[in-house]
mmCIF file with all atom_site columns, C-alpha atoms in Angstrom:
data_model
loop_
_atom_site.group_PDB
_atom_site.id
_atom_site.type_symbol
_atom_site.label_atom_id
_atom_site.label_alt_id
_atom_site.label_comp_id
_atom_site.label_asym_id
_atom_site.label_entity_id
_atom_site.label_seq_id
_atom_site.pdbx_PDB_ins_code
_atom_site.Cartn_x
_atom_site.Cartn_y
_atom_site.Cartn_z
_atom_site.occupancy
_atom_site.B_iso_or_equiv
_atom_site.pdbx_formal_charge
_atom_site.auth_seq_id
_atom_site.auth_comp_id
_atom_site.auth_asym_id
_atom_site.auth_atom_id
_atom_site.pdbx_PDB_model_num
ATOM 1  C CA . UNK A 1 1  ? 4.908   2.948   8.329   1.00 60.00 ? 1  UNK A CA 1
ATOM 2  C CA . UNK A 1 2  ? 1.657   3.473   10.425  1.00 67.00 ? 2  UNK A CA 1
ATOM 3  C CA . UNK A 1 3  ? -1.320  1.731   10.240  1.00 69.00 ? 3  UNK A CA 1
ATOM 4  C CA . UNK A 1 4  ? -4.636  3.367   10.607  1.00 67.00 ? 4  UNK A CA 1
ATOM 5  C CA . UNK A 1 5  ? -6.394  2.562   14.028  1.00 65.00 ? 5  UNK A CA 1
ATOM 6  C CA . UNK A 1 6  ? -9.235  0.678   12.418  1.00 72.00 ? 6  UNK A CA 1
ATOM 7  C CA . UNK A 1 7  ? -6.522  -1.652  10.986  1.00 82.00 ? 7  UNK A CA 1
ATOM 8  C CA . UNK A 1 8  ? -8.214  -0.979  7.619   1.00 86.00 ? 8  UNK A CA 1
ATOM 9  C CA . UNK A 1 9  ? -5.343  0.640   6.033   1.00 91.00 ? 9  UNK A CA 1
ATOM 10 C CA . UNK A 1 10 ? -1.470  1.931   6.417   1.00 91.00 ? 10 UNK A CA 1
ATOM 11 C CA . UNK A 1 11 ? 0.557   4.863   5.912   1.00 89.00 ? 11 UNK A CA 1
ATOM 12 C CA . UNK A 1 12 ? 4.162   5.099   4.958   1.00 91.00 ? 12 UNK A CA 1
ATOM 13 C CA . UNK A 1 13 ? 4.892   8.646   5.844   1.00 88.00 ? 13 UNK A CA 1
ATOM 14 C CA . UNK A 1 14 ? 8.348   9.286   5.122   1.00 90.00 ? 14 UNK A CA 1
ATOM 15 C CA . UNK A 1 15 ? 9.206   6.939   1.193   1.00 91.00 ? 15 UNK A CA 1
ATOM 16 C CA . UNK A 1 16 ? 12.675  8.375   1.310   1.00 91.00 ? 16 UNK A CA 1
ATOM 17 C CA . UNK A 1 17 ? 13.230  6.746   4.206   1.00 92.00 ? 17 UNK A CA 1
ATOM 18 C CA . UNK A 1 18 ? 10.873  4.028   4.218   1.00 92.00 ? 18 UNK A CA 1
ATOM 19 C CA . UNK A 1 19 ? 12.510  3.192   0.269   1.00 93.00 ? 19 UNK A CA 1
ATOM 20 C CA . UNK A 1 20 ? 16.158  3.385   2.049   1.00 94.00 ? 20 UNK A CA 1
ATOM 21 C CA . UNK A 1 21 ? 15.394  1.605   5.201   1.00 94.00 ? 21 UNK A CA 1
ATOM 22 C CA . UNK A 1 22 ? 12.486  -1.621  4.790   1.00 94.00 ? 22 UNK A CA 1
ATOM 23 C CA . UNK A 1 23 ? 12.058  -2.078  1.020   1.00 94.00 ? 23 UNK A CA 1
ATOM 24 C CA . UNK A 1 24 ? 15.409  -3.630  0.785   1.00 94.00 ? 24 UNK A CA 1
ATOM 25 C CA . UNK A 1 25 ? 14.784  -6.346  3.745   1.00 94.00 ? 25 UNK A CA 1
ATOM 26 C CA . UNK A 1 26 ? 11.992  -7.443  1.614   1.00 92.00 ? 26 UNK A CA 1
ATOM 27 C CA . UNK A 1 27 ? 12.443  -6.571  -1.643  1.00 90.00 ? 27 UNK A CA 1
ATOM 28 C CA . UNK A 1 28 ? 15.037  -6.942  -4.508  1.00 91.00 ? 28 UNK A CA 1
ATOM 29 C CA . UNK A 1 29 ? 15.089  -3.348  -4.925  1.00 91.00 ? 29 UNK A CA 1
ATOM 30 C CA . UNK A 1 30 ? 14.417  0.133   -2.838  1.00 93.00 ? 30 UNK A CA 1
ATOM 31 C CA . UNK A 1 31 ? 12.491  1.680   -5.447  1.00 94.00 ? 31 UNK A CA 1
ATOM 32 C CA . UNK A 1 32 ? 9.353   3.103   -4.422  1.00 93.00 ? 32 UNK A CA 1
ATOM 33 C CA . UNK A 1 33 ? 7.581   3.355   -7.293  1.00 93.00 ? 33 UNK A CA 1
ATOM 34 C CA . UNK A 1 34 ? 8.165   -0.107  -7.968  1.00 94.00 ? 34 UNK A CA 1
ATOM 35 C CA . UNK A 1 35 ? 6.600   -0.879  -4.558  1.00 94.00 ? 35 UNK A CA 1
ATOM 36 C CA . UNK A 1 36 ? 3.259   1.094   -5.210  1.00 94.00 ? 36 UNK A CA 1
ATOM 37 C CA . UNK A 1 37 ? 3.583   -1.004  -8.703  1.00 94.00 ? 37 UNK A CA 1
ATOM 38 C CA . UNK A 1 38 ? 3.664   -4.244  -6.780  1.00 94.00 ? 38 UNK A CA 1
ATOM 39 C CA . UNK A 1 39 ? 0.588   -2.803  -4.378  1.00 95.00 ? 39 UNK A CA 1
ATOM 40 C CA . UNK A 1 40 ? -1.653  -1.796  -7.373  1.00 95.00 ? 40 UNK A CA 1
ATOM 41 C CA . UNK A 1 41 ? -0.753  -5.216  -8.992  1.00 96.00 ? 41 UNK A CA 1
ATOM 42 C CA . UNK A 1 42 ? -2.528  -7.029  -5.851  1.00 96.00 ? 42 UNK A CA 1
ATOM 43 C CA . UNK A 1 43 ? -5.493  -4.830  -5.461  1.00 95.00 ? 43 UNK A CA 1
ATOM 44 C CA . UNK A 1 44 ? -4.275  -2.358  -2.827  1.00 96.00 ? 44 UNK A CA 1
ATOM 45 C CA . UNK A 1 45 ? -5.036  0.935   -3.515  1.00 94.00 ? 45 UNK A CA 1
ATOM 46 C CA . UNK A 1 46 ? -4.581  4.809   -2.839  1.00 91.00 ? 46 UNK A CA 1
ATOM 47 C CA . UNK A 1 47 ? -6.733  6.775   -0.156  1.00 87.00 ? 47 UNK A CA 1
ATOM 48 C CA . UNK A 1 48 ? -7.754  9.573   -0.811  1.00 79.00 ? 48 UNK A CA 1
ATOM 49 C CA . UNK A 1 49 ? -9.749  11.373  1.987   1.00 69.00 ? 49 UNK A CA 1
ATOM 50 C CA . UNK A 1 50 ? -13.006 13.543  1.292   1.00 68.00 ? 50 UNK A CA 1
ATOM 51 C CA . UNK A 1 51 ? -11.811 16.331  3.227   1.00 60.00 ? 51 UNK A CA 1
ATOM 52 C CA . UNK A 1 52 ? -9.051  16.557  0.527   1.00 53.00 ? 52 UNK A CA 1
ATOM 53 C CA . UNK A 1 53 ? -11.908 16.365  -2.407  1.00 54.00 ? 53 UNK A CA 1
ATOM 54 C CA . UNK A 1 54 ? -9.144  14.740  -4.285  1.00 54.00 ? 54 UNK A CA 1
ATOM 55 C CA . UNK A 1 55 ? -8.145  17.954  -5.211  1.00 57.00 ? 55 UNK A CA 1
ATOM 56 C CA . UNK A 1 56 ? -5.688  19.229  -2.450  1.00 57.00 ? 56 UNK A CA 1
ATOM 57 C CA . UNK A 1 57 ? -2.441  16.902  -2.646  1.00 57.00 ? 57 UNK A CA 1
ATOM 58 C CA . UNK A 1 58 ? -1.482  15.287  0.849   1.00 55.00 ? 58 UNK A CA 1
ATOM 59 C CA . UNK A 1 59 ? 2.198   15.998  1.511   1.00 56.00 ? 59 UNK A CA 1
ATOM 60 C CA . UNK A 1 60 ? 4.363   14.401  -1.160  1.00 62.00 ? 60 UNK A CA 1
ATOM 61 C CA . UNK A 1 61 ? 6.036   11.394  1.356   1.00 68.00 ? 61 UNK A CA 1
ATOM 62 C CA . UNK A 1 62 ? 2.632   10.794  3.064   1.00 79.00 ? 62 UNK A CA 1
ATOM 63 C CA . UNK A 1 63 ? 0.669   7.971   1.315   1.00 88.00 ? 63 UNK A CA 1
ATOM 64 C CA . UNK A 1 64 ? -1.631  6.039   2.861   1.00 90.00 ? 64 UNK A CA 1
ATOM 65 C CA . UNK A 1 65 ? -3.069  1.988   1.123   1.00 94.00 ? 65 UNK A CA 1
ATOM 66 C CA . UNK A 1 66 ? -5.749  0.439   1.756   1.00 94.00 ? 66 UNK A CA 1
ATOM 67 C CA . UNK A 1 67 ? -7.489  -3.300  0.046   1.00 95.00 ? 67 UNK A CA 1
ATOM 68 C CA . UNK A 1 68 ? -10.544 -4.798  0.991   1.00 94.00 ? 68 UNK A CA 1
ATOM 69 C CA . UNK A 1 69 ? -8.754  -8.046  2.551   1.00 94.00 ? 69 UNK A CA 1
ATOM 70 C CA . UNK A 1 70 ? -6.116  -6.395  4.588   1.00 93.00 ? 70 UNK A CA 1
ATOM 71 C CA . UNK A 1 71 ? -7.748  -5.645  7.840   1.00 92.00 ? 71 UNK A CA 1
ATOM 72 C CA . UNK A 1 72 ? -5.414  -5.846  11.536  1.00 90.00 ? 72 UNK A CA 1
ATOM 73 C CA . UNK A 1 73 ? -6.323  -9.110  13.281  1.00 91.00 ? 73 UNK A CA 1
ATOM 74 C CA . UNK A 1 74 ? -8.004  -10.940 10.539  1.00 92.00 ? 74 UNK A CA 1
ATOM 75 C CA . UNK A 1 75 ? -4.742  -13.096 8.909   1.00 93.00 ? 75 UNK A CA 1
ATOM 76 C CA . UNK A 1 76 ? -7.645  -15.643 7.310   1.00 96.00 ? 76 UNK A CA 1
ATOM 77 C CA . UNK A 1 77 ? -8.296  -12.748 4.708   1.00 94.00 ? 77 UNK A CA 1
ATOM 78 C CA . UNK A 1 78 ? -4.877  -12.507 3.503   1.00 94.00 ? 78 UNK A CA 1
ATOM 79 C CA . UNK A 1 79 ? -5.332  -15.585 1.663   1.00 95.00 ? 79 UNK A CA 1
ATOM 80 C CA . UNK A 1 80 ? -7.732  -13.706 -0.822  1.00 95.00 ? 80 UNK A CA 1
ATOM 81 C CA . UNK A 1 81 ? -5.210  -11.136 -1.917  1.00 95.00 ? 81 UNK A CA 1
ATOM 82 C CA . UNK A 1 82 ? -4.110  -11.942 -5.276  1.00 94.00 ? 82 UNK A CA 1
ATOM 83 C CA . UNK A 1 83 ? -2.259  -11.164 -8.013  1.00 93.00 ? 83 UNK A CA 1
ATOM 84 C CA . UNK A 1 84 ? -4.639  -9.527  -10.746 1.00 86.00 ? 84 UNK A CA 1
ATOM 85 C CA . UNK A 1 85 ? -4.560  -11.835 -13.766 1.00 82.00 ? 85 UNK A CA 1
ATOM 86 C CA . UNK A 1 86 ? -4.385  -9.661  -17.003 1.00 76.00 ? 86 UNK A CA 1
ATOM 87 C CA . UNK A 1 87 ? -5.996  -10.991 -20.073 1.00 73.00 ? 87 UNK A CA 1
ATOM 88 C CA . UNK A 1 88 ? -4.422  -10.918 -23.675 1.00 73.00 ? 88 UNK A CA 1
ATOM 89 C CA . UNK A 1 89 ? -7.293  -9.925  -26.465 1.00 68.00 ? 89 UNK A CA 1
ATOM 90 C CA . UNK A 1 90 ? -5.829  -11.799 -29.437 1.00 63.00 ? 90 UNK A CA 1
#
């Protein structure tokens, strides 16, 4: 795990061993999937660099996040990271 030097976003390099190693201290589980589940459920979301034009795939263990409200050095924006609330159409 790496963050970016702006502090705007952060890499987990190696999932294998991020999945064996952290998820379990602070998660029920050591699934990854479920743990990019949990990030897209709060607003976080994939980067995907312009360089890359979306097209060329970044090596498979390299992922970097990023959200709006998760910046280094500003803990007063955490608060604004929520849950997304889905809606059921009846």
């Amino acid at each position: 795990l790496c963050f970016r030097q702006s502090g705007s976003s952060f890499h987990v390099f190696d999932q294998g061993q991020f999945a064996k190693e952290v998820l379990p201290k602070y998660f029920k589980h050591n699934n990854m999937a479920s743990f990019v589940r949990q990030l897209n459920m709060y607003g976080f979301r994939k980067v995907v660099h312009i360089e890359q034009g979306g097209l060329v795939k970044p090596e498979k263990d390299d992922t970097e996040f990023q959200h709006p409200y998760f910046i280094r050095g500003q803990e007063h924006l955490l608060e604004n990271i929520k849950r997304k609330v889905t809606s059921v159409s009846s």
